């Protein structure tokens, strides 16, 4: 009886690990979207750090906001940028989490 139970447990463990591997193989990221998304995040960061230009900053935020939240209310100042770097970091964390959760969804 114990041997049968042990075999059953082993079979269940192997079947679960095989299922996880299949899910990972089925995830096909859209590399074009990925590049544009992460380039947009980089352009926003460059602008916040004083290295980028306003036009690419705004177009990048517009692109990102099509897919996930952008805290425009944190940018209601004379510069139309993040008043504090920490506000940008909070948004960036959300953007990266969103991508990680949606990268297998055939993003376009």
Short mmCIF file of N, CA and C in Angstrom, two decimals:
data_model
loop_
_atom_site.label_atom_id
_atom_site.label_comp_id
_atom_site.label_asym_id
_atom_site.label_seq_id
_atom_site.Cartn_x
_atom_site.Cartn_y
_atom_site.Cartn_z
N UNK A 1 0.82 -1.20 0.00
CA UNK A 1 0.00 0.00 0.00
C UNK A 1 0.86 1.26 0.00
N UNK A 2 1.91 1.27 0.84
CA UNK A 2 2.79 2.43 0.91
C UNK A 2 3.53 2.64 -0.41
N UNK A 3 3.93 1.56 -1.04
CA UNK A 3 4.66 1.67 -2.30
C UNK A 3 3.76 2.27 -3.37
N UNK A 4 2.52 1.84 -3.41
CA UNK A 4 1.57 2.38 -4.38
C UNK A 4 1.32 3.86 -4.17
N UNK A 5 1.23 4.26 -2.92
CA UNK A 5 1.02 5.67 -2.59
C UNK A 5 2.24 6.50 -2.98
N UNK A 6 3.43 5.97 -2.71
CA UNK A 6 4.66 6.67 -3.09
C UNK A 6 4.76 6.84 -4.61
N UNK A 7 4.41 5.81 -5.34
CA UNK A 7 4.45 5.89 -6.80
C UNK A 7 3.45 6.93 -7.30
N UNK A 8 2.27 6.94 -6.71
CA UNK A 8 1.25 7.92 -7.09
C UNK A 8 1.73 9.35 -6.85
N UNK A 9 2.34 9.59 -5.70
CA UNK A 9 2.87 10.93 -5.37
C UNK A 9 3.96 11.32 -6.36
N UNK A 10 4.85 10.40 -6.69
CA UNK A 10 5.92 10.68 -7.65
C UNK A 10 5.35 11.02 -9.03
N UNK A 11 4.36 10.27 -9.46
CA UNK A 11 3.74 10.54 -10.75
C UNK A 11 3.10 11.93 -10.78
N UNK A 12 2.46 12.30 -9.69
CA UNK A 12 1.84 13.63 -9.62
C UNK A 12 2.89 14.73 -9.68
N UNK A 13 4.00 14.54 -8.99
CA UNK A 13 5.07 15.54 -9.00
C UNK A 13 5.65 15.71 -10.40
N UNK A 14 5.90 14.61 -11.08
CA UNK A 14 6.45 14.68 -12.43
C UNK A 14 5.48 15.32 -13.41
N UNK A 15 4.21 15.01 -13.28
CA UNK A 15 3.23 15.59 -14.20
C UNK A 15 3.10 17.09 -13.97
N UNK A 16 3.19 17.55 -12.74
CA UNK A 16 3.11 18.99 -12.46
C UNK A 16 4.31 19.73 -13.00
N UNK A 17 5.50 19.16 -12.85
CA UNK A 17 6.69 19.85 -13.35
C UNK A 17 6.69 19.88 -14.87
N UNK A 18 6.18 18.87 -15.52
CA UNK A 18 6.10 18.86 -16.98
C UNK A 18 5.11 19.92 -17.47
N UNK A 19 4.03 20.11 -16.73
CA UNK A 19 3.05 21.12 -17.10
C UNK A 19 3.65 22.51 -17.04
N UNK A 20 4.43 22.81 -16.01
CA UNK A 20 5.07 24.11 -15.89
C UNK A 20 6.01 24.37 -17.06
N UNK A 21 6.76 23.36 -17.48
CA UNK A 21 7.68 23.53 -18.59
C UNK A 21 6.92 23.83 -19.88
N UNK A 22 5.77 23.18 -20.10
CA UNK A 22 4.98 23.43 -21.30
C UNK A 22 4.43 24.84 -21.33
N UNK A 23 4.02 25.35 -20.18
CA UNK A 23 3.51 26.72 -20.12
C UNK A 23 4.61 27.69 -20.50
N UNK A 24 5.82 27.48 -20.00
CA UNK A 24 6.93 28.37 -20.32
C UNK A 24 7.26 28.31 -21.81
N UNK A 25 7.18 27.14 -22.42
CA UNK A 25 7.47 27.00 -23.85
C UNK A 25 6.41 27.68 -24.70
N UNK A 26 5.16 27.73 -24.23
CA UNK A 26 4.08 28.33 -24.99
C UNK A 26 4.13 29.85 -25.00
N UNK A 27 4.92 30.44 -24.14
CA UNK A 27 5.01 31.89 -24.06
C UNK A 27 5.95 32.40 -25.15
N UNK A 28 5.36 33.08 -26.12
CA UNK A 28 6.16 33.67 -27.19
C UNK A 28 5.99 35.18 -27.12
N UNK A 29 7.06 35.86 -26.72
CA UNK A 29 7.00 37.31 -26.59
C UNK A 29 7.10 37.97 -27.96
N UNK A 30 6.39 39.05 -28.12
CA UNK A 30 6.49 39.87 -29.32
C UNK A 30 7.73 40.75 -29.14
N UNK A 31 8.81 40.39 -29.80
CA UNK A 31 10.08 41.09 -29.61
C UNK A 31 10.03 42.54 -30.08
N UNK A 32 9.24 42.82 -31.11
CA UNK A 32 9.11 44.20 -31.60
C UNK A 32 8.44 45.06 -30.53
N UNK A 33 7.34 44.54 -29.96
CA UNK A 33 6.65 45.27 -28.90
C UNK A 33 7.57 45.44 -27.69
N UNK A 34 8.24 44.37 -27.32
CA UNK A 34 9.13 44.41 -26.15
C UNK A 34 10.18 45.50 -26.30
N UNK A 35 10.78 45.57 -27.47
CA UNK A 35 11.82 46.58 -27.71
C UNK A 35 11.23 47.99 -27.60
N UNK A 36 10.08 48.21 -28.21
CA UNK A 36 9.46 49.54 -28.16
C UNK A 36 9.05 49.90 -26.74
N UNK A 37 8.50 48.96 -26.01
CA UNK A 37 8.04 49.20 -24.64
C UNK A 37 9.21 49.59 -23.74
N UNK A 38 10.29 48.81 -23.79
CA UNK A 38 11.43 49.10 -22.92
C UNK A 38 12.22 50.32 -23.39
N UNK A 39 12.22 50.59 -24.68
CA UNK A 39 12.83 51.83 -25.17
C UNK A 39 12.04 53.03 -24.66
N UNK A 40 10.73 52.91 -24.63
CA UNK A 40 9.89 53.99 -24.12
C UNK A 40 10.17 54.25 -22.64
N UNK A 41 10.31 53.20 -21.87
CA UNK A 41 10.64 53.36 -20.45
C UNK A 41 11.99 54.05 -20.30
N UNK A 42 12.95 53.66 -21.11
CA UNK A 42 14.29 54.26 -21.06
C UNK A 42 14.23 55.75 -21.41
N UNK A 43 13.45 56.11 -22.41
CA UNK A 43 13.33 57.51 -22.80
C UNK A 43 12.69 58.35 -21.69
N UNK A 44 11.70 57.79 -21.02
CA UNK A 44 11.08 58.49 -19.89
C UNK A 44 12.12 58.70 -18.79
N UNK A 45 12.87 57.65 -18.48
CA UNK A 45 13.89 57.76 -17.44
C UNK A 45 14.96 58.78 -17.82
N UNK A 46 15.39 58.76 -19.06
CA UNK A 46 16.39 59.74 -19.51
C UNK A 46 15.89 61.16 -19.31
N UNK A 47 14.64 61.41 -19.65
CA UNK A 47 14.09 62.75 -19.51
C UNK A 47 14.01 63.15 -18.04
N UNK A 48 13.57 62.23 -17.20
CA UNK A 48 13.46 62.52 -15.77
C UNK A 48 14.84 62.83 -15.18
N UNK A 49 15.87 62.18 -15.70
CA UNK A 49 17.23 62.42 -15.23
C UNK A 49 17.89 63.61 -15.91
N UNK A 50 17.16 64.28 -16.80
CA UNK A 50 17.69 65.47 -17.46
C UNK A 50 18.50 65.20 -18.71
N UNK A 51 18.42 63.98 -19.25
CA UNK A 51 19.22 63.62 -20.43
C UNK A 51 18.42 63.54 -21.72
N UNK A 52 17.12 63.46 -21.64
CA UNK A 52 16.30 63.26 -22.84
C UNK A 52 15.60 64.52 -23.28
N UNK A 53 14.83 64.39 -24.36
CA UNK A 53 14.07 65.56 -24.82
C UNK A 53 12.58 65.37 -24.53
N UNK A 54 11.90 66.49 -24.44
CA UNK A 54 10.50 66.51 -24.01
C UNK A 54 9.59 65.78 -25.00
N UNK A 55 9.86 65.91 -26.29
CA UNK A 55 9.00 65.29 -27.30
C UNK A 55 9.02 63.76 -27.18
N UNK A 56 10.21 63.18 -27.05
CA UNK A 56 10.29 61.71 -26.92
C UNK A 56 9.73 61.26 -25.57
N UNK A 57 9.89 62.08 -24.53
CA UNK A 57 9.30 61.80 -23.22
C UNK A 57 7.79 61.69 -23.33
N UNK A 58 7.18 62.68 -23.96
CA UNK A 58 5.72 62.70 -24.07
C UNK A 58 5.19 61.58 -24.95
N UNK A 59 5.86 61.32 -26.07
CA UNK A 59 5.39 60.23 -26.94
C UNK A 59 5.58 58.87 -26.27
N UNK A 60 6.63 58.73 -25.49
CA UNK A 60 6.86 57.47 -24.78
C UNK A 60 5.80 57.25 -23.70
N UNK A 61 5.46 58.30 -22.96
CA UNK A 61 4.40 58.18 -21.96
C UNK A 61 3.07 57.84 -22.61
N UNK A 62 2.81 58.43 -23.75
CA UNK A 62 1.56 58.16 -24.46
C UNK A 62 1.50 56.68 -24.86
N UNK A 63 2.60 56.15 -25.37
CA UNK A 63 2.66 54.74 -25.75
C UNK A 63 2.46 53.84 -24.53
N UNK A 64 3.18 54.11 -23.45
CA UNK A 64 3.07 53.29 -22.24
C UNK A 64 1.65 53.33 -21.69
N UNK A 65 1.04 54.51 -21.72
CA UNK A 65 -0.30 54.67 -21.13
C UNK A 65 -1.39 53.92 -21.89
N UNK A 66 -1.11 53.49 -23.11
CA UNK A 66 -2.07 52.66 -23.85
C UNK A 66 -2.22 51.29 -23.19
N UNK A 67 -1.22 50.88 -22.44
CA UNK A 67 -1.18 49.53 -21.89
C UNK A 67 -1.26 49.46 -20.37
N UNK A 68 -0.74 50.44 -19.71
CA UNK A 68 -0.71 50.43 -18.25
C UNK A 68 -0.82 51.85 -17.72
N UNK A 69 -0.91 51.97 -16.41
CA UNK A 69 -1.17 53.26 -15.79
C UNK A 69 0.06 54.17 -15.78
N UNK A 70 -0.17 55.45 -16.07
CA UNK A 70 0.85 56.49 -15.94
C UNK A 70 0.27 57.53 -14.98
N UNK A 71 1.06 57.93 -14.00
CA UNK A 71 0.59 58.89 -12.99
C UNK A 71 0.72 60.32 -13.50
N UNK A 72 -0.16 60.68 -14.43
CA UNK A 72 -0.12 62.04 -14.97
C UNK A 72 -0.37 63.08 -13.88
N UNK A 73 -1.13 62.73 -12.86
CA UNK A 73 -1.40 63.68 -11.78
C UNK A 73 -0.12 64.06 -11.03
N UNK A 74 0.90 63.23 -11.08
CA UNK A 74 2.19 63.54 -10.43
C UNK A 74 3.02 64.51 -11.27
N UNK A 75 2.54 64.82 -12.48
CA UNK A 75 3.30 65.68 -13.38
C UNK A 75 2.65 67.04 -13.57
N UNK A 76 1.73 67.38 -12.71
CA UNK A 76 1.04 68.67 -12.83
C UNK A 76 1.92 69.76 -12.21
N UNK A 77 2.98 70.10 -12.92
CA UNK A 77 3.89 71.14 -12.47
C UNK A 77 4.39 71.91 -13.68
N UNK A 78 5.19 72.90 -13.46
CA UNK A 78 5.66 73.76 -14.56
C UNK A 78 6.45 73.00 -15.62
N UNK A 79 7.08 71.91 -15.25
CA UNK A 79 7.93 71.17 -16.16
C UNK A 79 7.20 70.03 -16.87
N UNK A 80 5.98 69.73 -16.46
CA UNK A 80 5.22 68.59 -17.00
C UNK A 80 6.03 67.30 -16.95
N UNK A 81 6.73 67.11 -15.86
CA UNK A 81 7.51 65.91 -15.63
C UNK A 81 7.27 65.47 -14.19
N UNK A 82 7.83 64.35 -13.82
CA UNK A 82 7.70 63.90 -12.44
C UNK A 82 8.40 64.90 -11.53
N UNK A 83 7.69 65.37 -10.51
CA UNK A 83 8.27 66.32 -9.56
C UNK A 83 9.35 65.65 -8.72
N UNK A 84 9.14 64.37 -8.41
CA UNK A 84 10.11 63.61 -7.61
C UNK A 84 10.48 62.34 -8.36
N UNK A 85 11.75 61.99 -8.29
CA UNK A 85 12.23 60.78 -8.95
C UNK A 85 11.52 59.55 -8.38
N UNK A 86 11.17 59.60 -7.11
CA UNK A 86 10.48 58.47 -6.47
C UNK A 86 9.13 58.20 -7.14
N UNK A 87 8.46 59.25 -7.59
CA UNK A 87 7.18 59.07 -8.29
C UNK A 87 7.39 58.30 -9.60
N UNK A 88 8.46 58.64 -10.30
CA UNK A 88 8.80 57.92 -11.53
C UNK A 88 9.10 56.45 -11.20
N UNK A 89 9.87 56.21 -10.14
CA UNK A 89 10.24 54.84 -9.79
C UNK A 89 9.01 53.99 -9.46
N UNK A 90 8.00 54.60 -8.82
CA UNK A 90 6.76 53.87 -8.53
C UNK A 90 6.07 53.47 -9.83
N UNK A 91 5.98 54.41 -10.77
CA UNK A 91 5.37 54.10 -12.07
C UNK A 91 6.18 53.04 -12.81
N UNK A 92 7.49 53.20 -12.83
CA UNK A 92 8.34 52.25 -13.55
C UNK A 92 8.15 50.83 -13.01
N UNK A 93 8.06 50.71 -11.70
CA UNK A 93 7.83 49.39 -11.10
C UNK A 93 6.52 48.79 -11.61
N UNK A 94 5.47 49.62 -11.68
CA UNK A 94 4.18 49.15 -12.20
C UNK A 94 4.30 48.74 -13.66
N UNK A 95 5.04 49.51 -14.45
CA UNK A 95 5.20 49.21 -15.88
C UNK A 95 5.91 47.88 -16.08
N UNK A 96 6.96 47.65 -15.30
CA UNK A 96 7.71 46.40 -15.41
C UNK A 96 6.87 45.21 -14.96
N UNK A 97 6.12 45.39 -13.88
CA UNK A 97 5.22 44.32 -13.42
C UNK A 97 4.16 44.03 -14.46
N UNK A 98 3.60 45.07 -15.07
CA UNK A 98 2.58 44.88 -16.09
C UNK A 98 3.16 44.06 -17.24
N UNK A 99 4.36 44.41 -17.69
CA UNK A 99 4.96 43.67 -18.80
C UNK A 99 5.17 42.20 -18.42
N UNK A 100 5.70 41.98 -17.25
CA UNK A 100 5.97 40.60 -16.80
C UNK A 100 4.68 39.79 -16.77
N UNK A 101 3.59 40.40 -16.35
CA UNK A 101 2.30 39.70 -16.26
C UNK A 101 1.61 39.53 -17.61
N UNK A 102 1.99 40.31 -18.61
CA UNK A 102 1.28 40.29 -19.89
C UNK A 102 2.13 39.93 -21.10
N UNK A 103 3.39 39.62 -20.89
CA UNK A 103 4.30 39.39 -22.02
C UNK A 103 3.90 38.22 -22.91
N UNK A 104 3.13 37.29 -22.39
CA UNK A 104 2.72 36.13 -23.18
C UNK A 104 1.34 36.32 -23.82
N UNK A 105 0.84 37.53 -23.80
CA UNK A 105 -0.52 37.80 -24.29
C UNK A 105 -0.56 38.31 -25.73
N UNK A 106 0.47 38.02 -26.50
CA UNK A 106 0.53 38.46 -27.90
C UNK A 106 0.35 39.97 -28.01
N UNK A 107 1.18 40.70 -27.30
CA UNK A 107 1.10 42.16 -27.27
C UNK A 107 1.43 42.75 -28.63
N UNK A 108 0.68 43.81 -28.97
CA UNK A 108 0.91 44.48 -30.25
C UNK A 108 0.83 45.97 -30.07
#
